[in-house]
Amino acid sequence: MRAVGDAPRTFTGWVGTENNRIALVTSSAQEAAAFRASHPGLREMDCRGKLLMPGLINTHCHAAMTLQRSYADDLSLMTWLNDYIWPFEAKQRPEEVVLGMTLGVAEMLLGGVTSFVDMYYYENCCIGPVDALGIRAMLGCSYFDSNAVETFRLIEEAVERASAGSGRVRIAVAPHAPYTVSAENLTRGKELADRYGLNLTTHIAETQDEMRIVRERYGCTPVEHLDRLGLLDDRCIGAHCVHVSDSDIATLAARGVTVSHNPQSNMKIASGVAPIERLRAAGARVTVATDGPCSNNDLDLFEELRTAAFLQKSSTGDPTALPAWEALRLVTANGARAMGYADGELGVIREGALADLIVVDLCKPHLQPVHDVVSNLVYCGKASDVDTVMVDGRIVVEGRRIPGLDLAGLYDSVSRALERITAAR
């Protein structure tokens, strides 16, 4: 068995879990035997020919937008939002959002994502279903000026609901963007986040249209605007950050903001290429995420990681940019820190860390031979290579199946929901 931790190394050995934590990491057969003897009834998994590694962490998505997958393609962002997405969302019922969320979580789990940061509506209704699926999540309650007051009330309700659950689900405050939410409501959202100790996540500097709107209104960049309002700190996750100046980059790094890079969505909507290598060089925390399954159009974080690495090499003209080891860190250890977990607590294989692990089947034509297992993962890996998934010490995917989830029935329910939504006037 090989395991990937937060340092650039692999090893062949044994990993043992107890309750929801990793209790053993060793290459010693004697230590493994002692652990086995001290845990009668222990279930063992033979992972020869497979790779054990930390689960992937998706730091920005709109999981329930599986309902809009391939619904509106090949459009500019503003046309996409104003003419298709927002009218569709206005017709959705809470139970239909839950269906979309369930489908999205199933896709992520089967692709090795063990934690995700979401940003959508009716997140308070999704807490129970998400918790039941076993994934780790930060559900960001999204708002505009038009629904800010109601969303603030729902955030308080969601915090209470989440606190009564397993502890895997956290809540975040999620204003849509600095061009769609007023300064007053951005500030109120931040005050609410501080009151409850929540993360705040928002879209930042995604498109040139956003840059123009913010400059016309406030005379500055989106990063400068958010910084003046006090929203930027180490509990802020900023999605995209495509159009950022050197000064913006310095601010994001100094404030400890997590930049969630969404390369495929940015490419599809022609938003541009985020300057990830400049951000990393400045000391900013960078992660990689999928964005929503309507602007991507999937939730395959392996594919996203490959794209992120290749795009930085291409855009900088430097083939050494974002090497495989560093890229893998962005969707493991960095993602964990973005979600508020301490160093070494999540996104690594280390004794005492949370047992969020995945098993990748290396016996695939596209993963052989194995000269460098990490390069194979980043440059060749696919969501479909994931065989087994453990979250919080519990197996939630085994043999590429999610126990207890009727996928065929879910697909039927989604189809019926879409018939109603698309027929509604």
XYZ file of C-alpha atoms in Angstrom:
425
model
C 0.000 0.000 0.000
C 1.235 3.457 -0.798
C 0.061 6.589 0.907
C 0.424 10.230 -0.009
C 0.818 12.667 2.861
C 1.519 16.389 3.099
C 5.223 15.910 2.322
C 6.669 14.910 -1.058
C 6.978 11.188 -0.444
C 5.205 7.888 -0.835
C 5.677 4.689 1.097
C 4.624 1.069 1.017
C 3.081 -0.058 4.278
C -0.017 0.008 6.439
C -2.539 2.632 7.551
C -4.974 1.908 10.355
C -7.973 3.885 11.564
C -9.812 3.977 14.855
C -13.145 5.744 15.216
C -12.816 8.792 12.945
C -9.039 9.218 13.121
C -5.944 7.716 11.553
C -4.315 5.682 14.304
C -1.449 3.985 12.457
C 0.874 4.963 9.623
C 3.808 2.599 9.247
C 6.051 0.681 6.908
C 6.857 -1.770 9.723
C 5.245 -5.198 9.532
C 5.768 -5.590 13.277
C 3.891 -2.378 14.091
C 1.102 -3.422 11.751
C 0.863 -6.815 13.460
C 0.732 -5.167 16.888
C -2.072 -2.860 15.748
C -3.952 -5.835 14.326
C -3.577 -7.749 17.588
C -4.798 -4.811 19.678
C -7.923 -4.389 17.542
C -9.792 -7.703 17.498
C -12.393 -7.917 14.752
C -10.478 -5.394 12.683
C -11.526 -5.268 9.041
C -8.571 -5.340 6.669
C -8.489 -4.187 3.064
C -5.938 -5.538 0.620
C -4.807 -2.533 -1.386
C -2.072 -4.158 -3.415
C -2.147 -2.598 -6.864
C -3.943 0.393 -5.409
C -3.019 3.725 -3.877
C -4.242 4.989 -0.519
C -4.255 8.773 -0.302
C -6.058 11.674 1.373
C -9.534 12.430 0.039
C -9.827 15.350 -2.355
C -11.244 18.693 -1.212
C -13.371 20.775 -3.589
C -13.313 24.357 -2.290
C -15.918 25.905 -4.587
C -18.960 24.403 -6.209
C -22.702 24.742 -6.604
C -23.523 21.057 -6.243
C -27.282 21.370 -6.705
C -26.687 22.837 -10.154
C -26.460 19.281 -11.430
C -30.082 20.030 -12.378
C -28.761 22.575 -14.895
C -25.983 20.422 -16.308
C -25.732 21.197 -20.046
C -28.866 23.347 -19.765
C -27.198 26.546 -20.983
C -23.858 26.209 -22.746
C -21.630 28.303 -25.019
C -22.771 31.641 -23.586
C -21.132 34.646 -21.942
C -21.403 34.741 -18.146
C -23.895 37.606 -17.980
C -26.155 36.107 -20.673
C -25.826 32.714 -19.011
C -26.856 34.126 -15.616
C -29.526 36.639 -16.621
C -31.289 34.737 -19.393
C -30.986 31.123 -18.282
C -29.677 30.310 -14.812
C -31.441 32.846 -12.622
C -34.845 32.300 -14.324
C -34.400 28.517 -13.894
C -33.487 28.919 -10.230
C -36.511 31.138 -9.589
C -38.735 28.145 -10.422
C -36.960 25.641 -8.182
C -38.498 24.311 -5.009
C -36.421 23.424 -1.932
C -36.980 19.693 -2.404
C -35.702 19.968 -5.978
C -32.544 21.685 -4.790
C -32.078 18.776 -2.368
C -32.339 16.369 -5.316
C -29.687 18.301 -7.218
C -27.463 18.401 -4.144
C -27.839 14.644 -3.641
C -26.862 13.981 -7.241
C -23.876 16.316 -6.931
C -22.657 14.742 -3.693
C -22.970 11.264 -5.206
C -20.862 12.375 -8.170
C -18.214 13.859 -5.900
C -18.028 10.878 -3.558
C -17.639 8.467 -6.473
C -14.841 10.723 -7.747
C -12.882 10.731 -4.491
C -14.048 14.091 -3.111
C -14.449 13.730 0.650
C -14.982 17.423 1.479
C -16.546 20.303 -0.413
C -17.438 23.960 -0.021
C -20.799 24.784 -1.542
C -22.536 28.032 -2.419
C -26.243 27.961 -3.187
C -29.808 28.460 -2.000
C -31.850 26.335 0.450
C -28.650 25.047 2.029
C -30.566 24.794 5.317
C -32.728 22.111 3.664
C -29.653 20.210 2.465
C -27.918 19.764 5.825
C -29.658 16.494 6.738
C -29.368 14.841 3.306
C -25.702 15.845 2.960
C -24.909 14.581 6.442
C -26.667 11.290 5.710
C -24.508 10.701 2.616
C -21.442 10.849 4.840
C -19.446 13.549 3.067
C -17.743 16.449 4.848
C -19.144 19.813 3.771
C -19.207 23.541 4.277
C -22.556 24.759 2.983
C -22.465 28.400 1.989
C -25.843 30.129 2.125
C -25.820 32.359 -0.943
C -27.569 35.710 -1.152
C -28.118 38.829 -3.231
C -29.584 42.117 -2.046
C -33.032 40.809 -2.930
C -32.905 37.905 -0.453
C -30.290 39.053 2.054
C -32.595 39.535 5.050
C -34.248 36.149 4.621
C -30.894 34.432 4.064
C -29.415 35.926 7.221
C -32.304 34.396 9.164
C -31.791 31.042 7.425
C -28.065 31.107 8.225
C -28.844 31.308 11.929
C -31.270 28.402 11.540
C -28.714 26.435 9.505
C -26.019 26.894 12.148
C -28.357 25.409 14.748
C -29.290 22.477 12.494
C -25.684 21.721 11.609
C -24.593 21.808 15.252
C -27.105 19.046 15.994
C -25.602 16.747 13.362
C -22.431 14.700 13.028
C -20.042 17.652 13.018
C -19.057 16.992 9.406
C -21.324 19.745 8.058
C -20.440 23.376 8.672
C -22.180 26.530 7.491
C -20.696 29.523 5.672
C -21.943 32.965 4.690
C -21.909 33.304 0.897
C -22.663 36.698 -0.673
C -22.777 36.124 -4.417
C -20.232 38.733 -5.517
C -19.175 42.352 -4.951
C -21.074 43.442 -8.091
C -24.378 41.772 -7.077
C -24.417 42.519 -3.339
C -24.328 46.021 -1.883
C -21.587 47.191 0.449
C -24.136 47.279 3.268
C -25.187 43.653 2.798
C -21.608 42.478 2.323
C -20.771 44.065 5.676
C -23.833 42.600 7.361
C -22.899 39.171 6.061
C -19.384 39.517 7.434
C -20.732 40.612 10.808
C -22.936 37.509 10.890
C -19.991 35.281 9.966
C -17.896 36.797 12.754
C -20.713 36.411 15.270
C -20.976 32.677 14.668
C -17.335 31.996 13.756
C -18.214 31.069 10.167
C -16.226 31.174 6.966
C -17.282 33.580 4.241
C -17.071 32.619 0.583
C -17.797 34.713 -2.484
C -16.930 35.141 -6.167
C -14.112 37.645 -6.688
C -12.807 39.212 -9.911
C -14.195 36.493 -12.158
C -14.833 38.468 -15.348
C -13.996 41.747 -17.035
C -17.667 42.735 -16.717
C -17.375 42.418 -12.943
C -14.219 44.550 -12.962
C -15.986 47.249 -14.970
C -19.108 47.296 -12.779
C -17.158 47.500 -9.523
C -14.878 50.237 -10.839
C -17.865 52.282 -12.030
C -19.604 51.968 -8.660
C -16.718 52.130 -6.212
C -13.694 53.393 -8.136
C -11.545 50.386 -7.289
C -11.006 46.690 -7.959
C -13.221 43.995 -6.372
C -10.336 42.972 -4.093
C -9.806 46.576 -2.970
C -13.546 46.998 -2.396
C -13.854 43.854 -0.287
C -10.718 44.743 1.668
C -12.039 48.206 2.505
C -15.203 46.556 3.842
C -13.166 44.187 6.027
C -14.273 40.959 4.332
C -10.813 39.657 3.499
C -9.170 37.462 6.123
C -8.044 33.875 6.642
C -11.655 32.662 6.878
C -12.512 34.031 3.434
C -12.568 31.792 0.342
C -12.501 33.810 -2.859
C -13.544 31.900 -5.955
C -11.850 32.657 -9.294
C -9.634 35.761 -8.737
C -8.895 35.788 -12.462
C -8.450 39.534 -12.944
C -6.189 40.603 -10.099
C -3.392 43.166 -10.114
C -0.056 42.825 -8.346
C -1.497 44.972 -5.566
C -4.571 42.720 -5.350
C -2.349 39.654 -5.153
C -0.326 41.195 -2.327
C -3.541 41.995 -0.450
C -4.963 38.482 -0.851
C -1.709 36.984 0.413
C -1.368 39.404 3.317
C -4.944 38.818 4.489
C -4.625 35.019 4.297
C -7.495 34.681 1.827
C -7.894 31.313 0.113
C -8.030 31.646 -3.669
C -10.174 28.876 -5.118
C -9.030 28.315 -8.695
C -11.680 27.014 -11.118
C -9.816 26.592 -14.417
C -12.354 24.684 -16.496
C -15.239 26.998 -15.659
C -13.040 30.015 -16.399
C -12.021 28.467 -19.719
C -15.571 27.549 -20.722
C -16.989 31.006 -20.037
C -13.811 32.624 -21.444
C -13.227 34.532 -18.214
C -9.462 34.282 -18.541
C -6.660 32.492 -16.715
C -6.093 33.139 -13.023
C -2.429 33.996 -12.248
C -1.974 31.048 -9.926
C 1.806 30.965 -10.037
C 2.021 34.665 -9.185
C -0.422 34.135 -6.332
C 1.572 31.189 -4.994
C 4.840 33.084 -5.325
C 3.341 35.919 -3.265
C 2.428 33.452 -0.510
C -1.306 33.264 -1.121
C -3.093 30.044 -0.225
C -4.390 28.513 -3.451
C -6.773 25.603 -3.945
C -8.417 24.021 -6.988
C -12.154 23.498 -7.384
C -14.697 22.512 -9.986
C -17.249 25.322 -9.777
C -20.790 24.215 -10.633
C -21.792 21.354 -12.925
C -23.552 23.818 -15.191
C -20.476 25.923 -15.913
C -17.965 23.071 -16.019
C -19.981 20.641 -16.655
C -18.946 18.024 -14.110
C -17.565 17.659 -10.597
C -14.463 15.649 -11.512
C -11.716 17.158 -9.368
C -9.024 14.901 -10.848
C -9.746 16.353 -14.274
C -9.772 19.865 -12.822
C -6.384 19.314 -11.204
C -4.817 18.175 -14.465
C -6.275 21.220 -16.232
C -4.983 23.577 -13.542
C -1.439 22.242 -13.825
C -1.388 22.242 -17.618
C -2.960 25.687 -17.862
C -0.340 27.297 -15.623
C 2.451 25.744 -17.675
C 0.857 26.936 -20.908
C -0.064 30.438 -19.744
C 3.318 31.164 -18.147
C 5.417 29.487 -20.822
C 7.158 27.586 -18.025
C 6.902 23.766 -18.069
C 8.027 23.654 -14.433
C 5.068 25.754 -13.229
C 2.713 24.072 -10.758
C 4.482 20.691 -10.602
C 2.488 17.574 -9.804
C 3.416 17.422 -6.105
C 2.417 21.037 -5.528
C -0.774 20.620 -7.533
C -1.834 17.669 -5.385
C -1.309 19.745 -2.254
C -3.865 22.271 -3.539
C -6.715 19.738 -3.374
C -5.654 18.104 -0.103
C -3.761 19.999 2.617
C -4.504 23.471 1.212
C -8.184 22.640 0.846
C -8.285 21.523 4.462
C -6.806 24.810 5.671
C -9.308 26.710 3.527
C -12.127 24.933 5.375
C -10.683 25.945 8.728
C -8.945 22.727 9.737
C -5.583 22.953 11.467
C -2.388 21.858 9.747
C -2.128 18.075 9.910
C -5.770 17.576 10.871
C -7.237 16.913 7.420
C -5.968 16.375 3.901
C -2.943 14.335 5.010
C -2.106 10.798 6.018
C -0.690 11.249 9.484
C -1.438 9.635 12.826
C -4.105 11.689 14.582
C -5.522 13.181 11.383
C -9.166 12.756 10.445
C -9.713 9.515 8.522
C -10.829 10.933 5.174
C -9.165 8.548 2.729
C -9.608 7.246 -0.784
C -8.318 4.161 -2.570
C -7.371 4.612 -6.229
C -7.101 1.584 -8.482
C -3.770 1.847 -10.301
C -4.382 -1.252 -12.407
C -5.713 0.756 -15.336
C -4.087 1.141 -18.769
C -3.858 4.927 -18.386
C -2.140 4.580 -14.976
C 0.523 2.076 -16.010
C 3.454 1.933 -15.773
C 4.113 3.793 -12.531
C 7.335 5.757 -12.868
C 5.997 8.456 -10.533
C 2.730 7.758 -8.748
C 1.967 11.423 -8.062
C 2.529 12.416 -11.677
C 0.232 9.580 -12.684
C -2.459 10.851 -10.306
C -2.276 14.486 -11.394
C -1.670 14.026 -15.107
C -3.474 10.729 -15.780
C -5.969 10.166 -12.951
C -9.726 10.153 -13.433
C -12.682 10.184 -11.060
C -13.577 6.699 -12.272
C -10.302 5.348 -10.883
C -11.565 5.763 -7.319
C -12.619 2.448 -5.823
C -13.199 3.113 -2.122
C -13.904 6.242 -0.095
C -13.772 6.734 3.670
C -14.969 9.891 5.412
C -14.610 10.422 9.154
C -13.587 6.776 9.549
C -16.657 5.402 7.784
C -16.635 3.749 4.354
C -19.097 5.638 2.153
C -18.073 4.242 -1.243
C -16.975 0.656 -1.789
C -16.413 -1.007 -5.129
C -17.642 2.225 -6.771
C -21.015 1.920 -5.071
C -22.599 4.182 -2.452
C -24.322 1.892 0.054
C -27.956 2.800 0.615
C -28.262 5.210 -2.298
C -30.610 4.196 -5.131
C -29.021 6.032 -8.039
C -31.585 4.820 -10.586
C -34.399 6.128 -8.404
C -32.520 9.410 -7.941
C -32.175 9.850 -11.701
C -35.931 9.310 -12.118
C -36.723 11.881 -9.436
C -34.379 14.403 -11.050
C -36.039 13.872 -14.447
C -39.500 14.490 -12.971
C -38.271 17.644 -11.245
C -36.832 18.958 -14.504
C -40.091 18.295 -16.325
C -41.899 20.509 -13.835
C -39.272 23.280 -13.776
C -38.851 23.571 -17.532
C -42.614 23.478 -18.102
C -43.273 26.222 -15.543
C -43.959 29.704 -16.828
